[in-house]
Amino acid sequence: MAQTARETARDGLPKGFRSAELGWPELRRIPHPPYRLPLLGDVVGASRRTPMQDSLRYARKLGPIFRRRAFGKEFVFVWGAALAADLADETRFAKHVGLGVANLRPVAGDGLFTAYNHEPNWQLAHDVLAPGFSREAMAGYHVMMLDVAARLTDHWDLAEASGRAVDVPGDMTKLTLETIARTGFGHDFGSFERSRPHPFVTAMVGTLGYAQRLNTVPAPLAPWLLREAGRRNAADIAYLNRTVDDLVRERRAGGGTGGEGTGGGDLLDRMLETAHPETGERLSPENVRRQVITFLVAGHETTSGALSFALHYLAQHPDVAARARAEVDRVWGDTEAPGYEQVAKLRYVRRVLDESLRLWPTAPGFAREAREDTVLGGSYPMRRGAWALVLTGMLHRDPEVWGTDAERFDPDRFDAKAVRSRAPHTFKPFGTGSRACIGRQFALHEATLVLGLLLRRYELRPDPGYRLRVTERLTLMPQGLRLHLARRTPPAPVRASGTKDTGKAADDTGEAGKEGAGKSVSAPRCPVHRAAD
C-alpha cells in the first residue's frame, strides 16, 4: 500500500500519496469533471478497468490541466506541452512516486523505478548499471537478441504453415521476457516451449493489476474489499522473490557466467561484483533482488506493448508496412543476420516505432513533484512536495504540437526535419529527467531489430473485424490482437553499401536524441541518456 501523507522522508518531503488539496493553494481554479458526487467524487461514467483512458477522455474536454477526485483523493493531471515542459525542469521538479507506482513497492522496494528520491540505492544502482547500457554492452546484447528473435520466427513459421493467427501481445511478451532474462541475467524461461505463459509472467501481471486496483477503492476499505486479491498478490510477490533468489543463487554458485560478449559482464554480474566507481559502495543482496525484479518486469512489459502496438499499426496501414519493408530490404540486403550497426540505419522503421509510442506510450504517464514552492506555467502555485501526473498519451496528442490530425498514425511526424521543428519535451515515452528509463536505448534497439526481422519475413494481415482495444495494468497493451501471416518471397539481394545512409544512430537526430538538448547544466547527467535526460 502507498504510504500516508503524514510520513516524511529525510529531505523533509512527505512520502507516498498526498491529495492535491495539500499542495495546490488555488486548486479551485483547476477544472474538474461535472457531476461530482459527495464522498465518491468524479465516478460518474468512470471505469475501474480503464482509468487512464478515462483520463484521456476528460483531458479532451477539460483542457491542458485538470483534476479528478475519487474516494477522497484529489489528483491533478497535466498534458499541455508548455506545462509539461515546465514540469521537466530538473532544477524545480523531481520524480514523484505515487499512485500505482508506490503500490508496487512491496515487490520492487527501492528499485530504480519505485525508489523515493531520498533513498540512496536508486542513484547507486544507476551509477553501477549505466555502463551495462553502453554501446559496447549493447553490441554484445545484440547477438542474444537475434537468437531470441529466431525462436519467435520459428514459432510464427509454424503458425503460418498451419494457417493459424498469432497472438501478438502474448508472443511479444515471450520475446521480450526471454530477451531481458538472457541478456541481463543469463537465464532462459523457456517461454516459447510453453503453451501457457510462464508463471513469472502470470505473477508479474497479477502484481501490476493489483497495484492498479488499489487506486480504485477507498484506501481504508481495501483490506476488506480486496482481501482475496491481496492474498493472491502476496503469493505472486513470493513467487517473484523466489524466482529471482534462485537466479542469483545459481549465478553466485557459478562464479559469474554472464560476461561473454556483453562488454564486461551482464547486468547481474554488475549488480553482484561492481562497486560504485567513486564511493566503492556495492548493492546489498536485498537491493540486488529488487533491481532484478525491476528489470525483468519493466524490461519486458513496456517493450512488448510497444512492439504490439507497432505491429497493429503496420497491419492496419499496408502502405506504411511496404515502405518500412522496402527500407529493410535495401539496408540489410541479403544479410542473414543483420549486425548491430545495421539496426540504427532503419530510420523509417524507427519512425514507425516512435509514432506507435506517440499514440500509445506503454508507460502512459509520469508524476513530477515540486522541489520547492513554485508556480507552474506562471499560473498555478504549487507548494513544496505538490505533484501532478503528466498524461503522456495526451501530451503526445496536443494539437498545438502535433496538429489537428494528432489522432492519425503518421510515421513521418518523426522525420528529421519535423523533429527539429518541435520544441523539446513534447515526446516523452520513457519519462523525463535523471529518473528516466535507464534501459531506453536497449528497448529501442530491441524493438527496431525485431520489427525489421518480422517485416522482412512476413506480410502482416489483420483480422478485418478487429478494433483496437487497450487493456490497462499500469502499462498499456492491445487487447485480443491477432494477426495472420504470409511468408514473403525472398527479395532479390540488395547491396546495403549502395545506400547513402551514414550509419549514425537513428535517435541522434530524432526526437529521443533531441529531448536532452537545452537543459540546465545543473541537472544530473547520465552516460546512458547522453544528457540530463
Coordinates of C-alpha atoms in Angstrom, one line a residue:
M1 CA 0.0 0.0 0.0
A2 CA 1.1 3.6 -0.6
Q3 CA 2.3 5.4 2.5
T4 CA 0.3 8.2 4.0
A5 CA 0.9 11.9 3.7
R6 CA 1.9 12.1 7.4
E7 CA 5.1 10.2 6.9
T8 CA 8.1 12.2 5.9
A9 CA 11.4 11.4 4.3
R10 CA 14.9 12.7 5.3
D11 CA 14.6 15.5 2.9
G12 CA 11.5 16.8 4.7
L13 CA 9.0 15.9 1.9
P14 CA 6.0 13.8 2.7
K15 CA 6.2 10.2 1.3
G16 CA 3.7 8.3 -0.7
F17 CA 0.3 9.6 -1.7
R18 CA -0.9 13.1 -0.8
S19 CA -4.1 14.6 -2.0
A20 CA -3.8 17.7 -4.2
E21 CA -5.5 19.9 -1.6
L22 CA -2.3 19.7 0.4
G23 CA -0.1 21.2 -2.3
W24 CA -2.1 23.3 -4.6
P25 CA -3.3 26.6 -2.9
E26 CA -5.5 27.6 -5.8
L27 CA -6.9 24.2 -6.6
R28 CA -10.3 25.6 -7.2
R29 CA -9.1 27.3 -10.4
I30 CA -8.3 23.9 -12.0
P31 CA -11.4 22.4 -13.8
H32 CA -12.8 19.0 -12.9
P33 CA -15.5 16.8 -14.5
P34 CA -19.2 17.6 -14.0
Y35 CA -21.5 15.6 -11.8
R36 CA -19.1 15.4 -8.8
L37 CA -20.7 13.3 -6.0
P38 CA -20.2 13.8 -2.3
L39 CA -17.7 11.3 -0.9
L40 CA -17.4 9.3 -4.1
G41 CA -16.1 12.2 -6.3
D42 CA -15.8 12.1 -10.1
V43 CA -17.0 8.5 -10.6
V44 CA -20.0 9.1 -12.9
G45 CA -19.2 7.4 -16.2
A46 CA -15.7 6.2 -14.9
S47 CA -14.4 2.7 -15.4
R48 CA -12.3 0.8 -12.8
R49 CA -10.7 -1.1 -15.7
T50 CA -9.6 1.8 -17.9
P51 CA -8.7 4.8 -15.6
M52 CA -6.1 6.1 -17.9
Q53 CA -8.3 6.1 -20.9
D54 CA -11.0 7.8 -18.8
S55 CA -8.4 10.5 -18.1
L56 CA -7.7 10.9 -21.8
R57 CA -11.4 11.4 -22.4
Y58 CA -11.7 14.0 -19.6
A59 CA -8.5 15.7 -20.8
R60 CA -10.0 16.4 -24.2
K61 CA -13.0 18.1 -22.5
L62 CA -11.3 20.0 -19.7
G63 CA -8.1 21.2 -21.2
P64 CA -4.3 21.1 -20.5
I65 CA -4.6 20.9 -16.7
F66 CA -7.5 19.3 -14.8
R67 CA -8.3 17.4 -11.7
R68 CA -10.2 14.3 -10.7
R69 CA -11.5 13.2 -7.3
A70 CA -12.2 9.6 -6.2
F71 CA -12.9 8.3 -2.7
G72 CA -11.5 11.4 -1.1
K73 CA -8.3 11.6 -3.2
E74 CA -7.7 14.5 -5.5
F75 CA -5.4 14.2 -8.5
V76 CA -4.0 16.9 -10.8
F77 CA -3.4 15.9 -14.4
V78 CA -1.3 17.8 -16.9
W79 CA -0.9 17.3 -20.6
G80 CA -0.4 20.7 -22.3
A81 CA 3.0 20.9 -23.9
A82 CA 4.0 24.1 -22.2
L83 CA 3.1 22.9 -18.7
A84 CA 4.7 19.5 -19.3
A85 CA 7.9 21.3 -20.4
D86 CA 7.9 23.3 -17.2
L87 CA 7.5 20.1 -15.1
A88 CA 10.5 18.7 -16.9
D89 CA 12.7 21.4 -15.4
E90 CA 15.0 19.3 -13.1
T91 CA 16.0 22.3 -11.1
R92 CA 12.4 22.8 -9.8
F93 CA 10.8 19.4 -10.2
A94 CA 11.7 15.8 -9.5
K95 CA 10.1 12.4 -9.9
H96 CA 7.1 11.7 -7.7
V97 CA 6.5 8.1 -6.6
G98 CA 2.8 7.8 -6.1
L99 CA -0.4 6.3 -7.5
G100 CA 0.2 2.7 -8.8
V101 CA 4.0 3.1 -8.7
A102 CA 4.0 3.3 -4.9
N103 CA 1.7 0.3 -4.8
L104 CA 4.5 -1.7 -6.4
R105 CA 6.9 -1.0 -3.6
P106 CA 6.1 -4.3 -1.7
V107 CA 7.6 -6.1 -4.6
A108 CA 10.2 -3.7 -6.1
G109 CA 11.1 -1.7 -3.0
D110 CA 13.8 0.9 -3.7
G111 CA 14.5 -0.4 -7.1
L112 CA 15.3 2.1 -9.9
F113 CA 11.6 2.6 -10.9
T114 CA 10.0 2.7 -7.4
A115 CA 12.6 4.3 -5.2
Y116 CA 11.7 7.6 -3.5
N117 CA 14.1 10.4 -4.4
H118 CA 15.7 10.5 -0.9
E119 CA 16.6 6.8 -1.0
P120 CA 20.2 6.4 -2.0
N121 CA 20.0 3.0 -3.7
W122 CA 18.5 4.2 -6.9
Q123 CA 21.4 6.5 -7.6
L124 CA 23.9 3.8 -6.5
A125 CA 22.2 1.3 -8.8
H126 CA 22.0 3.7 -11.7
D127 CA 25.7 4.6 -11.5
V128 CA 26.7 0.9 -11.2
L129 CA 24.5 -0.3 -14.0
A130 CA 24.8 2.6 -16.5
P131 CA 27.8 1.0 -18.2
G132 CA 25.6 -2.1 -18.8
F133 CA 23.8 0.0 -21.4
S134 CA 26.9 1.4 -23.1
R135 CA 27.4 1.0 -26.8
E136 CA 29.9 -1.8 -26.2
A137 CA 27.5 -3.7 -24.0
M138 CA 24.6 -3.2 -26.4
A139 CA 26.6 -4.7 -29.2
G140 CA 27.1 -7.8 -27.1
Y141 CA 23.4 -8.0 -26.3
H142 CA 22.6 -7.7 -30.0
V143 CA 23.7 -11.3 -30.7
M144 CA 21.4 -12.7 -28.0
M145 CA 18.6 -10.6 -29.2
L146 CA 19.0 -12.2 -32.6
D147 CA 18.9 -15.6 -31.0
V148 CA 15.7 -15.0 -29.1
A149 CA 14.1 -13.4 -32.2
A150 CA 14.9 -16.6 -34.1
R151 CA 12.8 -18.5 -31.6
L152 CA 9.9 -16.2 -32.2
T153 CA 10.1 -16.6 -36.0
D154 CA 10.3 -20.4 -35.6
H155 CA 7.1 -20.2 -33.6
W156 CA 5.5 -17.9 -36.1
D157 CA 6.6 -20.1 -39.1
L158 CA 4.7 -23.0 -37.5
A159 CA 1.6 -20.8 -37.1
E160 CA 1.8 -19.5 -40.7
A161 CA 2.2 -23.0 -42.1
S162 CA -0.9 -24.2 -40.3
G163 CA -2.9 -21.2 -41.1
R164 CA -3.3 -20.1 -37.5
A165 CA -3.3 -16.4 -36.4
V166 CA -0.6 -15.4 -34.0
D167 CA -1.3 -13.9 -30.5
V168 CA 0.7 -10.7 -30.9
P169 CA 0.8 -9.4 -27.3
G170 CA 1.3 -12.9 -25.9
D171 CA 4.2 -13.7 -28.3
M172 CA 5.8 -10.2 -27.8
T173 CA 5.7 -10.8 -24.1
K174 CA 7.5 -14.1 -24.5
L175 CA 10.1 -12.4 -26.8
T176 CA 10.9 -9.5 -24.5
L177 CA 10.9 -11.6 -21.3
E178 CA 13.4 -14.0 -22.8
T179 CA 15.5 -11.1 -24.2
I180 CA 15.9 -9.3 -20.9
A181 CA 16.3 -12.5 -19.0
R182 CA 19.1 -13.8 -21.3
T183 CA 20.9 -10.5 -21.9
G184 CA 20.6 -9.2 -18.4
F185 CA 20.7 -12.3 -16.2
G186 CA 21.8 -15.3 -18.3
H187 CA 18.5 -17.1 -17.7
D188 CA 16.2 -18.9 -20.1
F189 CA 12.5 -19.1 -19.1
G190 CA 11.7 -21.4 -22.0
S191 CA 8.7 -19.2 -22.9
F192 CA 8.3 -20.4 -26.5
E193 CA 8.3 -24.0 -25.4
R194 CA 5.2 -23.4 -23.2
S195 CA 1.6 -23.5 -24.1
R196 CA 0.7 -21.1 -21.3
P197 CA 2.5 -18.0 -20.0
H198 CA 5.5 -18.7 -17.7
P199 CA 4.4 -18.4 -14.1
F200 CA 6.7 -15.4 -13.7
V201 CA 4.6 -13.6 -16.3
T202 CA 1.4 -14.6 -14.5
A203 CA 2.7 -13.4 -11.2
M204 CA 4.0 -10.1 -12.8
V205 CA 0.7 -9.4 -14.4
G206 CA -1.0 -10.1 -11.1
T207 CA 1.1 -7.6 -9.2
L208 CA 0.6 -4.9 -11.8
G209 CA -3.1 -5.5 -11.8
Y210 CA -3.3 -5.4 -8.0
A211 CA -1.3 -2.2 -7.9
Q212 CA -3.8 -0.6 -10.2
R213 CA -6.9 -1.9 -8.3
L214 CA -5.6 -0.3 -5.1
N215 CA -6.2 3.1 -6.7
T216 CA -9.9 2.2 -7.5
V217 CA -11.2 1.5 -4.0
P218 CA -11.2 3.6 -0.8
A219 CA -7.9 3.0 1.0
P220 CA -9.5 2.2 4.4
L221 CA -11.7 -0.5 2.8
A222 CA -9.0 -2.1 0.6
P223 CA -8.1 -4.8 3.1
W224 CA -11.7 -6.0 3.1
L225 CA -12.8 -5.3 -0.5
L226 CA -9.6 -6.8 -1.9
R227 CA -9.0 -9.5 0.7
E228 CA -8.8 -12.4 -1.8
A229 CA -6.9 -10.3 -4.3
G230 CA -4.5 -9.3 -1.6
R231 CA -3.8 -12.9 -0.8
R232 CA -3.1 -13.7 -4.4
N233 CA -0.8 -10.6 -4.7
A234 CA 1.2 -11.8 -1.7
A235 CA 1.6 -15.2 -3.3
D236 CA 2.6 -13.5 -6.6
I237 CA 5.3 -11.4 -4.8
A238 CA 6.6 -14.5 -3.0
Y239 CA 6.9 -16.3 -6.4
L240 CA 8.7 -13.4 -8.0
N241 CA 11.1 -13.2 -5.0
R242 CA 11.8 -17.0 -5.1
T243 CA 12.5 -16.9 -8.8
V244 CA 15.0 -14.1 -8.5
D245 CA 16.6 -15.6 -5.4
D246 CA 17.1 -18.8 -7.3
L247 CA 18.6 -17.0 -10.3
V248 CA 21.0 -15.0 -8.1
R249 CA 22.0 -18.2 -6.2
E250 CA 22.8 -20.0 -9.4
R251 CA 25.0 -17.1 -10.6
R252 CA 26.9 -16.9 -7.3
A253 CA 27.4 -20.7 -7.4
G254 CA 28.7 -20.5 -10.9
G255 CA 31.1 -17.7 -10.1
G256 CA 29.7 -15.3 -12.7
T257 CA 28.6 -16.6 -16.0
G258 CA 27.2 -13.5 -17.9
G259 CA 30.4 -11.9 -19.1
E260 CA 30.7 -13.4 -22.6
G261 CA 30.2 -10.7 -25.3
T262 CA 28.5 -8.3 -23.0
G263 CA 31.2 -5.7 -22.5
G264 CA 32.4 -6.7 -19.1
G265 CA 29.5 -8.9 -17.7
D266 CA 25.8 -8.8 -17.9
L267 CA 23.6 -6.7 -15.6
L268 CA 23.5 -9.4 -12.8
D269 CA 27.3 -9.6 -12.8
R270 CA 27.4 -5.8 -12.4
M271 CA 25.0 -6.0 -9.6
L272 CA 26.9 -8.6 -7.7
E273 CA 30.5 -7.7 -8.5
T274 CA 30.8 -4.0 -9.3
A275 CA 31.5 -1.3 -6.8
H276 CA 30.5 2.3 -7.3
P277 CA 33.3 4.0 -9.2
E278 CA 33.7 6.8 -6.7
T279 CA 32.5 5.6 -3.3
G280 CA 33.3 1.9 -3.6
E281 CA 29.8 1.0 -2.3
R282 CA 28.1 -2.2 -3.5
L283 CA 24.4 -3.1 -3.9
S284 CA 23.1 -5.1 -0.9
P285 CA 21.6 -8.6 -1.5
E286 CA 18.1 -7.2 -0.9
N287 CA 18.6 -4.4 -3.4
V288 CA 20.0 -6.8 -6.0
R289 CA 16.8 -8.7 -5.7
R290 CA 14.7 -5.6 -6.1
Q291 CA 16.7 -4.4 -9.1
V292 CA 16.5 -7.8 -10.9
I293 CA 12.7 -7.8 -10.4
T294 CA 12.5 -4.2 -11.7
F295 CA 14.5 -5.0 -14.8
L296 CA 12.6 -8.3 -15.5
V297 CA 9.2 -6.6 -15.1
A298 CA 9.9 -3.2 -16.6
G299 CA 12.4 -4.5 -19.1
H300 CA 9.9 -6.6 -20.9
E301 CA 6.4 -5.3 -20.1
T302 CA 6.7 -2.0 -21.8
T303 CA 8.7 -3.2 -24.8
S304 CA 6.2 -6.0 -25.5
G305 CA 3.4 -3.4 -25.6
A306 CA 5.4 -1.1 -27.9
L307 CA 6.0 -3.9 -30.3
S308 CA 2.4 -5.0 -30.2
F309 CA 1.0 -1.5 -31.0
A310 CA 3.6 -1.1 -33.8
L311 CA 2.6 -4.4 -35.4
H312 CA -1.1 -3.4 -35.1
Y313 CA -0.4 -0.2 -37.0
L314 CA 1.8 -1.9 -39.6
A315 CA -1.0 -4.4 -40.3
Q316 CA -3.6 -1.6 -40.5
H317 CA -1.5 0.5 -42.8
P318 CA -0.1 -1.7 -45.6
D319 CA 1.4 1.4 -47.4
V320 CA 3.5 2.1 -44.3
A321 CA 4.4 -1.5 -43.9
A322 CA 5.5 -1.7 -47.6
R323 CA 7.7 1.4 -47.2
A324 CA 9.3 0.0 -44.0
R325 CA 9.8 -3.4 -45.6
A326 CA 11.5 -1.7 -48.6
E327 CA 13.9 0.0 -46.2
V328 CA 14.8 -3.2 -44.5
D329 CA 15.4 -4.9 -47.9
R330 CA 17.6 -2.0 -49.0
V331 CA 19.6 -1.5 -45.9
W332 CA 20.0 -5.1 -44.8
G333 CA 20.1 -6.7 -48.3
D334 CA 20.7 -10.4 -48.2
T335 CA 22.5 -10.4 -44.9
E336 CA 21.1 -13.3 -42.9
A337 CA 21.8 -11.8 -39.5
P338 CA 21.9 -8.0 -39.5
G339 CA 24.8 -6.5 -37.5
Y340 CA 24.4 -4.2 -34.6
E341 CA 25.3 -1.1 -36.6
Q342 CA 22.7 -2.0 -39.3
V343 CA 19.8 -1.7 -36.9
A344 CA 20.3 2.0 -36.4
K345 CA 20.1 2.5 -40.2
L346 CA 16.5 1.5 -40.2
R347 CA 15.3 5.1 -40.0
Y348 CA 11.8 4.7 -41.2
V349 CA 11.2 1.5 -39.1
R350 CA 12.3 3.6 -36.1
R351 CA 9.8 6.3 -37.1
V352 CA 7.0 3.6 -37.1
L353 CA 8.0 2.6 -33.6
D354 CA 8.2 6.2 -32.4
E355 CA 4.8 7.0 -33.9
S356 CA 3.3 4.0 -32.2
L357 CA 4.8 5.1 -28.9
R358 CA 3.4 8.6 -29.5
L359 CA -0.2 7.3 -29.8
W360 CA 0.1 4.6 -27.2
P361 CA 3.0 5.2 -24.8
T362 CA 3.0 1.9 -22.9
A363 CA 4.0 3.7 -19.8
P364 CA 1.1 6.1 -20.0
G365 CA 2.1 8.8 -17.5
F366 CA 4.8 10.0 -15.1
A367 CA 4.4 12.1 -12.0
R368 CA 6.5 15.1 -11.0
E369 CA 6.7 16.9 -7.7
A370 CA 7.9 20.4 -6.7
R371 CA 11.3 20.6 -5.1
E372 CA 10.4 23.9 -3.6
D373 CA 7.4 26.3 -3.6
T374 CA 7.0 27.3 -7.2
V375 CA 4.4 28.4 -9.8
L376 CA 3.6 26.0 -12.7
G377 CA 3.5 27.7 -16.1
G378 CA 3.4 31.1 -14.4
S379 CA -0.2 30.5 -13.3
Y380 CA -0.7 27.6 -10.8
P381 CA 1.0 27.9 -7.4
M382 CA 2.5 24.7 -6.0
R383 CA 3.8 24.1 -2.5
R384 CA 7.0 22.0 -2.0
G385 CA 6.0 18.3 -2.4
A386 CA 2.9 19.1 -4.5
W387 CA 2.7 16.8 -7.6
A388 CA 1.0 16.3 -10.9
L389 CA 0.7 13.4 -13.3
V390 CA 1.7 14.1 -16.8
L391 CA -0.6 12.2 -19.2
T392 CA 1.9 11.2 -21.8
G393 CA -0.8 9.9 -24.2
M394 CA -2.4 13.4 -24.3
L395 CA 0.9 15.3 -24.3
H396 CA 1.6 13.3 -27.5
R397 CA -1.8 14.4 -28.9
D398 CA -1.6 18.1 -28.1
P399 CA -2.9 19.7 -31.3
E400 CA -0.7 22.8 -30.7
V401 CA 2.3 20.5 -31.2
W402 CA 1.1 17.6 -33.4
G403 CA -1.6 19.4 -35.4
T404 CA -5.3 18.9 -35.8
D405 CA -4.8 15.4 -37.1
A406 CA -2.9 14.3 -34.0
E407 CA -5.0 11.1 -33.7
R408 CA -3.9 9.9 -37.1
F409 CA -1.0 7.4 -37.4
D410 CA 1.8 9.1 -39.5
P411 CA 5.4 8.0 -39.0
D412 CA 6.7 11.0 -41.0
R413 CA 6.0 13.1 -37.9
F414 CA 9.4 11.8 -36.9
D415 CA 11.5 12.6 -39.9
A416 CA 14.5 14.7 -39.0
K417 CA 13.0 18.0 -40.3
A418 CA 9.7 17.5 -38.3
V419 CA 11.6 16.6 -35.2
R420 CA 13.8 19.7 -35.4
S421 CA 10.8 21.9 -35.7
R422 CA 9.2 20.8 -32.4
A423 CA 10.0 22.1 -29.0
P424 CA 11.8 19.8 -26.5
H425 CA 9.8 17.8 -24.0
T426 CA 6.9 17.1 -26.4
F427 CA 7.7 13.3 -26.8
K428 CA 8.2 11.5 -23.5
P429 CA 7.5 7.8 -23.8
F430 CA 10.4 7.0 -21.4
G431 CA 9.7 9.6 -18.7
T432 CA 11.9 12.6 -18.1
G433 CA 15.0 13.8 -16.2
S434 CA 17.5 11.9 -14.1
R435 CA 14.9 9.2 -13.3
A436 CA 14.0 8.5 -16.9
C437 CA 14.2 4.9 -18.1
I438 CA 17.8 3.7 -17.9
G439 CA 17.1 0.9 -20.4
R440 CA 15.7 3.2 -23.1
Q441 CA 18.3 2.5 -25.8
F442 CA 18.1 -1.2 -25.0
A443 CA 14.4 -1.2 -25.7
L444 CA 14.6 0.9 -28.8
H445 CA 17.3 -1.3 -30.3
E446 CA 15.5 -4.5 -29.5
A447 CA 12.2 -3.2 -30.9
T448 CA 13.6 -1.8 -34.1
L449 CA 15.6 -5.1 -34.7
V450 CA 12.5 -7.2 -34.2
L451 CA 10.3 -5.1 -36.4
G452 CA 12.9 -5.3 -39.1
L453 CA 13.2 -9.0 -38.9
L454 CA 9.4 -9.6 -38.9
L455 CA 8.8 -7.2 -41.8
R456 CA 11.5 -8.9 -43.9
R457 CA 10.0 -12.3 -43.2
Y458 CA 6.2 -11.8 -43.2
E459 CA 3.3 -10.0 -44.7
L460 CA 1.0 -8.9 -41.8
R461 CA -2.7 -9.4 -42.3
P462 CA -5.2 -8.0 -39.8
D463 CA -8.4 -9.6 -38.7
P464 CA -11.0 -7.4 -40.7
G465 CA -13.3 -7.3 -37.7
Y466 CA -10.7 -6.2 -35.1
R467 CA -11.0 -2.8 -33.5
L468 CA -8.2 -1.7 -31.2
R469 CA -9.0 -2.1 -27.6
V470 CA -6.4 -1.3 -24.9
T471 CA -6.1 -3.1 -21.6
E472 CA -4.5 -1.4 -18.6
R473 CA -2.4 -2.9 -15.9
L474 CA -0.3 0.2 -15.1
T475 CA 1.1 -0.3 -18.6
L476 CA -0.9 -0.4 -21.8
M477 CA -1.3 -3.3 -24.2
P478 CA -3.5 -4.0 -27.2
Q479 CA -6.2 -6.5 -26.1
G480 CA -7.0 -9.5 -28.2
L481 CA -4.7 -8.6 -31.1
R482 CA -4.2 -11.4 -33.5
L483 CA -2.6 -11.2 -36.9
H484 CA -2.5 -13.6 -39.9
L485 CA 0.9 -14.1 -41.6
A486 CA 2.1 -14.9 -45.1
R487 CA 5.7 -15.7 -45.7
R488 CA 7.3 -13.4 -48.1
T489 CA 9.1 -14.4 -51.3
P490 CA 12.7 -13.6 -50.5
P491 CA 13.7 -10.3 -52.2
A492 CA 16.5 -10.0 -54.7
P493 CA 19.8 -9.3 -52.9
V494 CA 20.4 -5.6 -52.4
R495 CA 23.8 -4.2 -51.5
A496 CA 23.4 -2.4 -48.2
S497 CA 26.6 -0.4 -49.1
G498 CA 24.7 1.2 -52.0
T499 CA 22.7 3.5 -49.8
K500 CA 23.7 6.9 -48.7
D501 CA 23.0 6.3 -45.1
T502 CA 25.8 7.4 -42.8
G503 CA 25.1 4.8 -40.2
K504 CA 24.6 7.4 -37.5
A505 CA 22.3 6.2 -34.8
A506 CA 18.7 6.9 -35.6
D507 CA 17.9 8.7 -32.4
D508 CA 20.9 11.0 -32.7
T509 CA 18.8 13.2 -35.0
G510 CA 15.4 12.0 -33.9
E511 CA 13.1 13.1 -31.1
A512 CA 14.7 10.9 -28.5
G513 CA 18.1 12.5 -29.1
K514 CA 16.7 15.9 -29.1
E515 CA 15.0 15.8 -25.8
G516 CA 18.2 16.2 -23.8
A517 CA 19.2 19.5 -25.6
G518 CA 18.9 22.8 -24.0
K519 CA 18.8 21.6 -20.4
S520 CA 20.2 23.4 -17.4
V521 CA 23.8 22.4 -16.7
S522 CA 22.9 21.8 -13.1
A523 CA 20.7 18.9 -13.9
P524 CA 22.2 15.4 -13.3
R525 CA 23.8 14.0 -16.4
C526 CA 23.7 10.4 -17.4
P527 CA 26.1 8.4 -19.6
V528 CA 23.2 6.3 -20.9
H529 CA 21.0 9.1 -21.9
R530 CA 23.9 11.2 -23.1
A531 CA 22.4 14.3 -21.4
A532 CA 20.5 15.4 -18.4
D533 CA 17.5 13.5 -19.8

